[in-house]
Structures are given as C-alpha cells and as structure tokens.
PDB file of C-alpha atoms in Angstrom:
ATOM      1  CA  LYS A 623     269.237  32.569 124.712  1.00  0.00           C
ATOM      2  CA  ASP A 624     268.305  32.742 121.051  1.00  0.00           C
ATOM      3  CA  LEU A 625     267.466  29.336 119.564  1.00  0.00           C
ATOM      4  CA  LYS A 626     268.760  30.435 116.156  1.00  0.00           C
ATOM      5  CA  THR A 627     272.242  31.218 117.438  1.00  0.00           C
ATOM      6  CA  SER A 628     272.475  28.770 120.358  1.00  0.00           C
ATOM      7  CA  GLU A 629     270.456  25.779 119.160  1.00  0.00           C
ATOM      8  CA  ALA A 630     273.055  23.106 119.985  1.00  0.00           C
ATOM      9  CA  GLU A 631     273.727  24.535 123.442  1.00  0.00           C
ATOM     10  CA  ILE A 632     270.030  24.798 124.263  1.00  0.00           C
ATOM     11  CA  LYS A 633     269.227  21.282 123.050  1.00  0.00           C
ATOM     12  CA  ALA A 634     272.138  19.907 125.079  1.00  0.00           C
ATOM     13  CA  ASN A 635     270.230  20.946 128.199  1.00  0.00           C
ATOM     14  CA  ILE A 636     267.016  19.179 127.181  1.00  0.00           C
ATOM     15  CA  GLY A 637     266.140  15.551 127.879  1.00  0.00           C
ATOM     16  CA  TYR A 638     263.145  13.686 126.449  1.00  0.00           C
ATOM     17  CA  ALA A 639     261.476  10.521 127.674  1.00  0.00           C
ATOM     18  CA  VAL A 640     258.259   8.777 126.736  1.00  0.00           C
ATOM     19  CA  GLY A 641     256.226   6.090 128.484  1.00  0.00           C
ATOM     20  CA  GLY A 642     256.142   2.679 126.826  1.00  0.00           C
ATOM     21  CA  THR A 643     259.415   2.994 124.910  1.00  0.00           C
ATOM     22  CA  SER A 644     260.659  -0.430 123.796  1.00  0.00           C
ATOM     23  CA  TYR A 645     264.095   0.231 122.242  1.00  0.00           C
ATOM     24  CA  TYR A 646     265.738  -2.928 120.906  1.00  0.00           C
ATOM     25  CA  VAL A 647     264.178  -5.567 123.136  1.00  0.00           C
ATOM     26  CA  ARG A 648     267.024  -8.063 122.729  1.00  0.00           C
ATOM     27  CA  LYS A 649     269.708  -5.537 123.589  1.00  0.00           C
ATOM     28  CA  LYS A 650     271.079  -5.152 127.077  1.00  0.00           C
ATOM     29  CA  ILE A 651     270.793  -1.881 128.966  1.00  0.00           C
ATOM     30  CA  LYS A 652     274.523  -1.304 128.617  1.00  0.00           C
ATOM     31  CA  ASP A 653     274.289  -1.715 124.832  1.00  0.00           C
ATOM     32  CA  VAL A 654     271.548   0.906 124.487  1.00  0.00           C
ATOM     33  CA  ILE A 655     273.554   3.270 126.687  1.00  0.00           C
ATOM     34  CA  ALA A 656     276.631   2.785 124.496  1.00  0.00           C
ATOM     35  CA  ILE A 657     274.626   3.709 121.400  1.00  0.00           C
ATOM     36  CA  THR A 658     272.798   6.649 122.991  1.00  0.00           C
ATOM     37  CA  LYS A 659     275.864   8.329 124.484  1.00  0.00           C
ATOM     38  CA  THR A 660     277.405   8.801 121.020  1.00  0.00           C
ATOM     39  CA  PHE A 661     274.740  11.428 120.298  1.00  0.00           C
ATOM     40  CA  TYR A 662     275.627  13.572 123.318  1.00  0.00           C
ATOM     41  CA  PRO A 663     279.054  15.263 123.574  1.00  0.00           C
ATOM     42  CA  GLU A 664     278.274  16.179 127.198  1.00  0.00           C
ATOM     43  CA  TRP A 665     277.369  12.624 128.224  1.00  0.00           C
ATOM     44  CA  ASN A 666     278.457  11.947 131.803  1.00  0.00           C
ATOM     45  CA  ASP A 667     279.247   8.295 132.573  1.00  0.00           C
ATOM     46  CA  GLU A 668     279.367   8.912 136.318  1.00  0.00           C
ATOM     47  CA  LEU A 669     275.974  10.597 136.224  1.00  0.00           C
ATOM     48  CA  CYS A 670     274.578   7.709 134.199  1.00  0.00           C
ATOM     49  CA  GLU A 671     275.916   5.200 136.713  1.00  0.00           C
ATOM     50  CA  SER A 672     274.383   7.155 139.576  1.00  0.00           C
ATOM     51  CA  TYR A 673     270.935   7.065 137.954  1.00  0.00           C
ATOM     52  CA  LEU A 674     271.254   3.355 137.184  1.00  0.00           C
ATOM     53  CA  LYS A 675     272.009   2.751 140.841  1.00  0.00           C
ATOM     54  CA  GLU A 676     269.274   5.092 142.073  1.00  0.00           C
ATOM     55  CA  PHE A 677     266.679   3.434 139.834  1.00  0.00           C
ATOM     56  CA  SER A 678     267.962  -0.105 140.582  1.00  0.00           C
ATOM     57  CA  LEU A 679     268.705  -0.834 136.916  1.00  0.00           C
ATOM     58  CA  ASP A 680     271.041  -3.724 136.097  1.00  0.00           C
ATOM     59  CA  LYS A 681     273.149  -2.960 133.006  1.00  0.00           C
ATOM     60  CA  GLU A 682     273.287  -6.641 132.129  1.00  0.00           C
ATOM     61  CA  LYS A 683     269.526  -6.974 131.828  1.00  0.00           C
ATOM     62  CA  ARG A 684     267.908  -7.048 128.420  1.00  0.00           C
ATOM     63  CA  ILE A 685     265.189  -4.540 127.600  1.00  0.00           C
ATOM     64  CA  ARG A 686     262.613  -7.305 127.206  1.00  0.00           C
ATOM     65  CA  GLU A 687     263.216  -8.286 130.844  1.00  0.00           C
ATOM     66  CA  LEU A 688     262.185  -4.877 132.163  1.00  0.00           C
ATOM     67  CA  SER A 689     258.741  -4.061 133.518  1.00  0.00           C
ATOM     68  CA  GLU A 690     256.939  -1.043 132.065  1.00  0.00           C
ATOM     69  CA  GLY A 691     257.898   0.980 135.120  1.00  0.00           C
ATOM     70  CA  MET A 692     261.565   0.030 134.762  1.00  0.00           C
ATOM     71  CA  LYS A 693     261.462   1.013 131.085  1.00  0.00           C
ATOM     72  CA  VAL A 694     260.328   4.490 132.082  1.00  0.00           C
ATOM     73  CA  LYS A 695     263.156   4.692 134.621  1.00  0.00           C
ATOM     74  CA  PHE A 696     265.610   3.669 131.925  1.00  0.00           C
ATOM     75  CA  SER A 697     264.197   6.357 129.613  1.00  0.00           C
ATOM     76  CA  LEU A 698     264.757   8.880 132.399  1.00  0.00           C
ATOM     77  CA  THR A 699     268.331   7.668 132.845  1.00  0.00           C
ATOM     78  CA  LEU A 700     269.080   8.208 129.157  1.00  0.00           C
ATOM     79  CA  ALA A 701     267.358  11.596 129.172  1.00  0.00           C
ATOM     80  CA  LEU A 702     269.250  12.885 132.215  1.00  0.00           C
ATOM     81  CA  SER A 703     272.748  11.463 131.797  1.00  0.00           C
ATOM     82  CA  HIS A 704     274.000  14.354 129.672  1.00  0.00           C
ATOM     83  CA  GLY A 705     273.134  16.863 132.381  1.00  0.00           C
ATOM     84  CA  ALA A 706     269.721  17.956 131.105  1.00  0.00           C
ATOM     85  CA  LYS A 707     268.131  20.844 132.996  1.00  0.00           C
ATOM     86  CA  LEU A 708     264.775  20.545 131.227  1.00  0.00           C
ATOM     87  CA  LEU A 709     263.075  17.160 131.061  1.00  0.00           C
ATOM     88  CA  ILE A 710     260.178  16.725 128.615  1.00  0.00           C
ATOM     89  CA  LEU A 711     258.012  13.674 129.303  1.00  0.00           C
ATOM     90  CA  ASP A 712     255.214  12.340 127.118  1.00  0.00           C
ATOM     91  CA  GLU A 713     252.649  10.310 129.093  1.00  0.00           C
ATOM     92  CA  PRO A 714     255.380   8.951 131.417  1.00  0.00           C
ATOM     93  CA  THR A 715     253.017   6.956 133.652  1.00  0.00           C
ATOM     94  CA  SER A 716     250.638   5.708 130.973  1.00  0.00           C
ATOM     95  CA  GLY A 717     249.692   2.068 131.527  1.00  0.00           C
ATOM     96  CA  LEU A 718     251.568   1.716 134.811  1.00  0.00           C
ATOM     97  CA  ASP A 719     250.155   0.146 137.956  1.00  0.00           C
ATOM     98  CA  PRO A 720     249.460   2.452 140.957  1.00  0.00           C
ATOM     99  CA  VAL A 721     252.613   1.400 142.832  1.00  0.00           C
ATOM    100  CA  SER A 722     254.884   2.160 139.854  1.00  0.00           C
ATOM    101  CA  ARG A 723     253.132   5.477 139.286  1.00  0.00           C
ATOM    102  CA  GLU A 724     253.646   6.454 142.910  1.00  0.00           C
ATOM    103  CA  GLU A 725     257.325   5.534 142.694  1.00  0.00           C
ATOM    104  CA  LEU A 726     257.811   7.615 139.542  1.00  0.00           C
ATOM    105  CA  THR A 727     256.020  10.561 141.122  1.00  0.00           C
ATOM    106  CA  GLU A 728     258.560  10.498 143.956  1.00  0.00           C
ATOM    107  CA  ILE A 729     261.354  10.428 141.371  1.00  0.00           C
ATOM    108  CA  PHE A 730     259.900  13.485 139.606  1.00  0.00           C
ATOM    109  CA  LEU A 731     259.669  15.388 142.893  1.00  0.00           C
ATOM    110  CA  ASN A 732     263.274  14.521 143.788  1.00  0.00           C
ATOM    111  CA  LEU A 733     264.489  15.630 140.354  1.00  0.00           C
ATOM    112  CA  ALA A 734     262.634  18.922 140.744  1.00  0.00           C
ATOM    113  CA  LYS A 735     264.339  19.482 144.109  1.00  0.00           C
ATOM    114  CA  ARG A 736     267.694  19.092 142.326  1.00  0.00           C
ATOM    115  CA  GLY A 737     266.839  21.880 139.927  1.00  0.00           C
ATOM    116  CA  VAL A 738     265.510  19.874 136.974  1.00  0.00           C
ATOM    117  CA  THR A 739     262.482  21.482 135.336  1.00  0.00           C
ATOM    118  CA  ILE A 740     259.949  18.833 134.278  1.00  0.00           C
ATOM    119  CA  PHE A 741     257.354  19.426 131.575  1.00  0.00           C
ATOM    120  CA  PHE A 742     255.042  16.487 131.002  1.00  0.00           C
ATOM    121  CA  SER A 743     251.836  15.711 129.184  1.00  0.00           C
ATOM    122  CA  THR A 744     249.410  13.362 130.875  1.00  0.00           C
ATOM    123  CA  HIS A 745     245.808  12.240 131.044  1.00  0.00           C
ATOM    124  CA  VAL A 746     246.395  10.782 134.512  1.00  0.00           C
ATOM    125  CA  THR A 747     245.120  13.586 136.724  1.00  0.00           C
ATOM    126  CA  GLU A 748     246.471  11.949 139.885  1.00  0.00           C
ATOM    127  CA  ASP A 749     249.969  12.759 138.588  1.00  0.00           C
ATOM    128  CA  LEU A 750     249.047  16.438 138.506  1.00  0.00           C
ATOM    129  CA  ASP A 751     247.617  16.339 142.027  1.00  0.00           C
ATOM    130  CA  ALA A 752     250.801  14.676 143.253  1.00  0.00           C
ATOM    131  CA  CYS A 753     253.508  16.843 141.736  1.00  0.00           C
ATOM    132  CA  ALA A 754     252.368  19.613 139.375  1.00  0.00           C
ATOM    133  CA  LYS A 755     253.232  23.206 140.249  1.00  0.00           C
ATOM    134  CA  ARG A 756     251.770  24.621 137.062  1.00  0.00           C
ATOM    135  CA  ILE A 757     249.014  23.363 134.757  1.00  0.00           C
ATOM    136  CA  ILE A 758     248.476  24.096 131.080  1.00  0.00           C
ATOM    137  CA  TYR A 759     245.141  22.668 129.997  1.00  0.00           C
ATOM    138  CA  ILE A 760     244.711  22.172 126.248  1.00  0.00           C
ATOM    139  CA  LYS A 761     241.406  21.293 124.613  1.00  0.00           C
ATOM    140  CA  LYS A 762     241.123  20.718 120.863  1.00  0.00           C
ATOM    141  CA  GLY A 763     244.411  22.517 120.292  1.00  0.00           C
ATOM    142  CA  LYS A 764     243.397  25.586 122.314  1.00  0.00           C
ATOM    143  CA  ILE A 765     244.927  26.589 125.647  1.00  0.00           C
ATOM    144  CA  ILE A 766     242.020  26.802 128.088  1.00  0.00           C
ATOM    145  CA  ALA A 767     244.088  27.471 131.204  1.00  0.00           C
ATOM    146  CA  ASN A 768     247.697  28.328 132.002  1.00  0.00           C
ATOM    147  CA  SER A 769     248.208  28.914 135.709  1.00  0.00           C
ATOM    148  CA  THR A 770     249.715  27.548 138.886  1.00  0.00           C
ATOM    149  CA  TYR A 771     248.155  24.372 140.241  1.00  0.00           C
ATOM    150  CA  LYS A 772     246.596  26.274 143.151  1.00  0.00           C
ATOM    151  CA  GLU A 773     245.178  29.016 140.919  1.00  0.00           C
ATOM    152  CA  PHE A 774     243.680  26.384 138.616  1.00  0.00           C
ATOM    153  CA  VAL A 775     241.821  24.409 141.293  1.00  0.00           C
ATOM    154  CA  ASP A 776     240.837  27.550 143.224  1.00  0.00           C
ATOM    155  CA  SER A 777     239.243  29.203 140.197  1.00  0.00           C
ATOM    156  CA  TYR A 778     236.351  26.716 139.930  1.00  0.00           C
ATOM    157  CA  ARG A 779     233.529  25.326 142.057  1.00  0.00           C
ATOM    158  CA  LEU A 780     231.094  22.430 141.667  1.00  0.00           C
ATOM    159  CA  VAL A 781     227.395  22.944 142.345  1.00  0.00           C
ATOM    160  CA  ARG A 782     225.017  20.099 143.153  1.00  0.00           C
ATOM    161  CA  LEU A 783     222.146  20.536 140.695  1.00  0.00           C
ATOM    162  CA  LYS A 784     218.459  20.611 141.586  1.00  0.00           C
ATOM    163  CA  ASP A 785     215.529  19.519 139.456  1.00  0.00           C
ATOM    164  CA  GLY A 786     214.649  22.182 136.923  1.00  0.00           C
ATOM    165  CA  ASP A 787     218.103  23.777 136.794  1.00  0.00           C
ATOM    166  CA  LYS A 788     219.071  25.117 133.391  1.00  0.00           C
ATOM    167  CA  LYS A 789     222.298  23.506 132.267  1.00  0.00           C
ATOM    168  CA  SER A 790     223.168  26.691 130.396  1.00  0.00           C
ATOM    169  CA  ARG A 791     224.061  28.255 133.770  1.00  0.00           C
ATOM    170  CA  PHE A 792     227.073  25.974 134.024  1.00  0.00           C
ATOM    171  CA  ILE A 793     230.330  25.566 132.135  1.00  0.00           C
ATOM    172  CA  GLY A 794     229.816  21.816 132.015  1.00  0.00           C
ATOM    173  CA  VAL A 795     227.530  19.274 133.672  1.00  0.00           C
ATOM    174  CA  CYS A 796     228.287  15.697 134.749  1.00  0.00           C
ATOM    175  CA  SER A 797     226.159  13.014 136.371  1.00  0.00           C
ATOM    176  CA  ASP A 798     227.025  10.155 138.703  1.00  0.00           C
ATOM    177  CA  LYS A 799     225.254   7.888 141.199  1.00  0.00           C
ATOM    178  CA  ASP A 800     224.824  10.822 143.589  1.00  0.00           C
ATOM    179  CA  GLY A 801     223.170  13.099 141.029  1.00  0.00           C
ATOM    180  CA  SER A 802     224.448  15.868 138.766  1.00  0.00           C
ATOM    181  CA  THR A 803     227.021  18.597 139.311  1.00  0.00           C
ATOM    182  CA  GLY A 804     227.726  21.743 137.338  1.00  0.00           C
ATOM    183  CA  LEU A 805     231.030  23.579 137.025  1.00  0.00           C
ATOM    184  CA  ILE A 806     231.097  27.318 137.691  1.00  0.00           C
ATOM    185  CA  LYS A 807     233.744  29.992 138.153  1.00  0.00           C
ATOM    186  CA  ALA A 808     234.653  30.546 141.812  1.00  0.00           C
ATOM    187  CA  GLU A 809     233.402  34.134 141.754  1.00  0.00           C
ATOM    188  CA  GLU A 810     229.904  32.867 140.895  1.00  0.00           C
ATOM    189  CA  GLU A 811     229.622  30.861 144.115  1.00  0.00           C
ATOM    190  CA  LYS A 812     227.601  33.634 145.787  1.00  0.00           C
ATOM    191  CA  ASP A 813     224.837  33.094 143.220  1.00  0.00           C
ATOM    192  CA  PHE A 814     224.329  29.549 144.511  1.00  0.00           C
ATOM    193  CA  SER A 815     224.064  30.163 148.245  1.00  0.00           C
ATOM    194  CA  ASP A 816     221.066  27.830 148.448  1.00  0.00           C
ATOM    195  CA  ARG A 817     222.989  24.893 146.966  1.00  0.00           C
ATOM    196  CA  GLU A 818     225.666  22.479 148.002  1.00  0.00           C
ATOM    197  CA  VAL A 819     228.897  23.931 146.614  1.00  0.00           C
ATOM    198  CA  LEU A 820     232.024  21.771 146.436  1.00  0.00           C
ATOM    199  CA  ARG A 821     235.692  22.498 145.846  1.00  0.00           C
ATOM    200  CA  PRO A 822     236.768  20.387 142.844  1.00  0.00           C
ATOM    201  CA  GLY A 823     240.020  18.599 142.156  1.00  0.00           C
ATOM    202  CA  VAL A 824     241.856  18.631 138.831  1.00  0.00           C
ATOM    203  CA  ARG A 825     240.016  15.509 137.653  1.00  0.00           C
ATOM    204  CA  ASP A 826     236.625  17.054 138.424  1.00  0.00           C
ATOM    205  CA  ILE A 827     237.483  20.248 136.572  1.00  0.00           C
ATOM    206  CA  MET A 828     238.821  18.498 133.494  1.00  0.00           C
ATOM    207  CA  ILE A 829     235.867  16.125 133.215  1.00  0.00           C
ATOM    208  CA  HIS A 830     233.404  19.010 133.448  1.00  0.00           C
ATOM    209  CA  LEU A 831     235.373  21.103 130.953  1.00  0.00           C
ATOM    210  CA  GLU A 832     235.276  18.196 128.521  1.00  0.00           C
ATOM    211  CA  LYS A 833     231.500  18.139 128.971  1.00  0.00           C
ATOM    212  CA  GLU A 834     231.298  21.817 128.043  1.00  0.00           C
ATOM    213  CA  LYS A 835     228.753  22.484 125.326  1.00  0.00           C
ATOM    214  CA  ILE A 836     226.251  25.030 124.114  1.00  0.00           C
ATOM    215  CA  TYR A 837     222.779  24.438 125.538  1.00  0.00           C
ATOM    216  CA  ASP A 838     219.499  25.657 124.075  1.00  0.00           C
TER     217      ASP A 838
END
C-alpha cells in the first residue's frame, strides 16, 4: 500500500520496542498500559493480557522493580498489543545476561511462527546466529550485504595466514592467540588449496569486514 494514502493504516500494523527503556520508573505496569493504549485505536486488551501472562509480567509491579530482561518483555507487550504485524526492535538484547538473551530469542522465534515479521538492529552476533533469516550489514552508512543468513555465511571463507602473506590479498585480516586469519570470498577458496580454510560464522565475518582497509 502507498504510505502517502494509507499512512495511518500502515503504522497501525507496526510495533516498536527498544532495549533499556525505562518509562516512568515509579509507575506500575498497568498505569503505563493505560497511557499507551490511548494512542492505538486498535488496542486489544485481551491480546495485551495474553502477552502479560506469556511473559510472566505482573501488572501491579512498578517499572523500577523489573529486571532489564523483563523491561524488554514489557516493551514487546506494548508493541504487540495493537495487533502489529511488523515489529521493529532496536538493540533488544543489549546489556542482558546470556540467560535473558536466550529467553528473548525463543520469544522472537515464537512470534515469527505466528506471522509477526521482526526487523531488529543488533551488535550481538549470537542473536543473528540464533534467529535471523535475513541479514542486512551496514558499515559507515553503506549497505555491504543484503541476503539470507545462509547466503551471507556461505559467501565467505577464512584462510589461516602464513608468514610472508600479503594482507592485500584479503578483505580483512584479524589476529588472535592462534595466529592470523584473512577473509576471502568463497569463490576464491581454490586459490588457497595449500592453506587451512575455515567456514566463518557471522561474528567472524563482521569482525574481518570491520578490519577491512587498503594495504600498500
């Protein structure tokens, strides 16, 4: 649909949530819900109650009593209770402990199974490994990659460097306790038949892309 002619209808199907949202810390969950629902004509009280129950959120609790993980769940509740079909999340798992992140990942997967499209920005690559179907990689405002998760990870390889290798042969080079590795395109693997070639994960690819530079 055209945004110019159907803006209200389109926005009614979009929910937004951000990690670390504080709201009014002295207010109770039920108070924030009462305020938020006035902005959405399509607000569904039954749907809201179902998410509160699913996420184990007590309406009588004050925001300041919630853990960071529970705050994210509450943000999701507010974002979804008007029947949103597209959920936009900004760093939803930022600052959370591993257990909370794992729990939220399961929530995202369950929402996706129900037909909710989730678009989220993150620097936590484990989130992408766990639930991403498509990856858009942006570097310095430029889209470097826009593909399915599988296409993204399958399009690169890591090569274990040897002494004397020219770094200019690689997209990016990183070093760790085991030595140095260089990122190459998958189709270049045949040129390194005498080397140890590894299949990288999302984290490996992103770190090497961030190390990309022009070598003399």
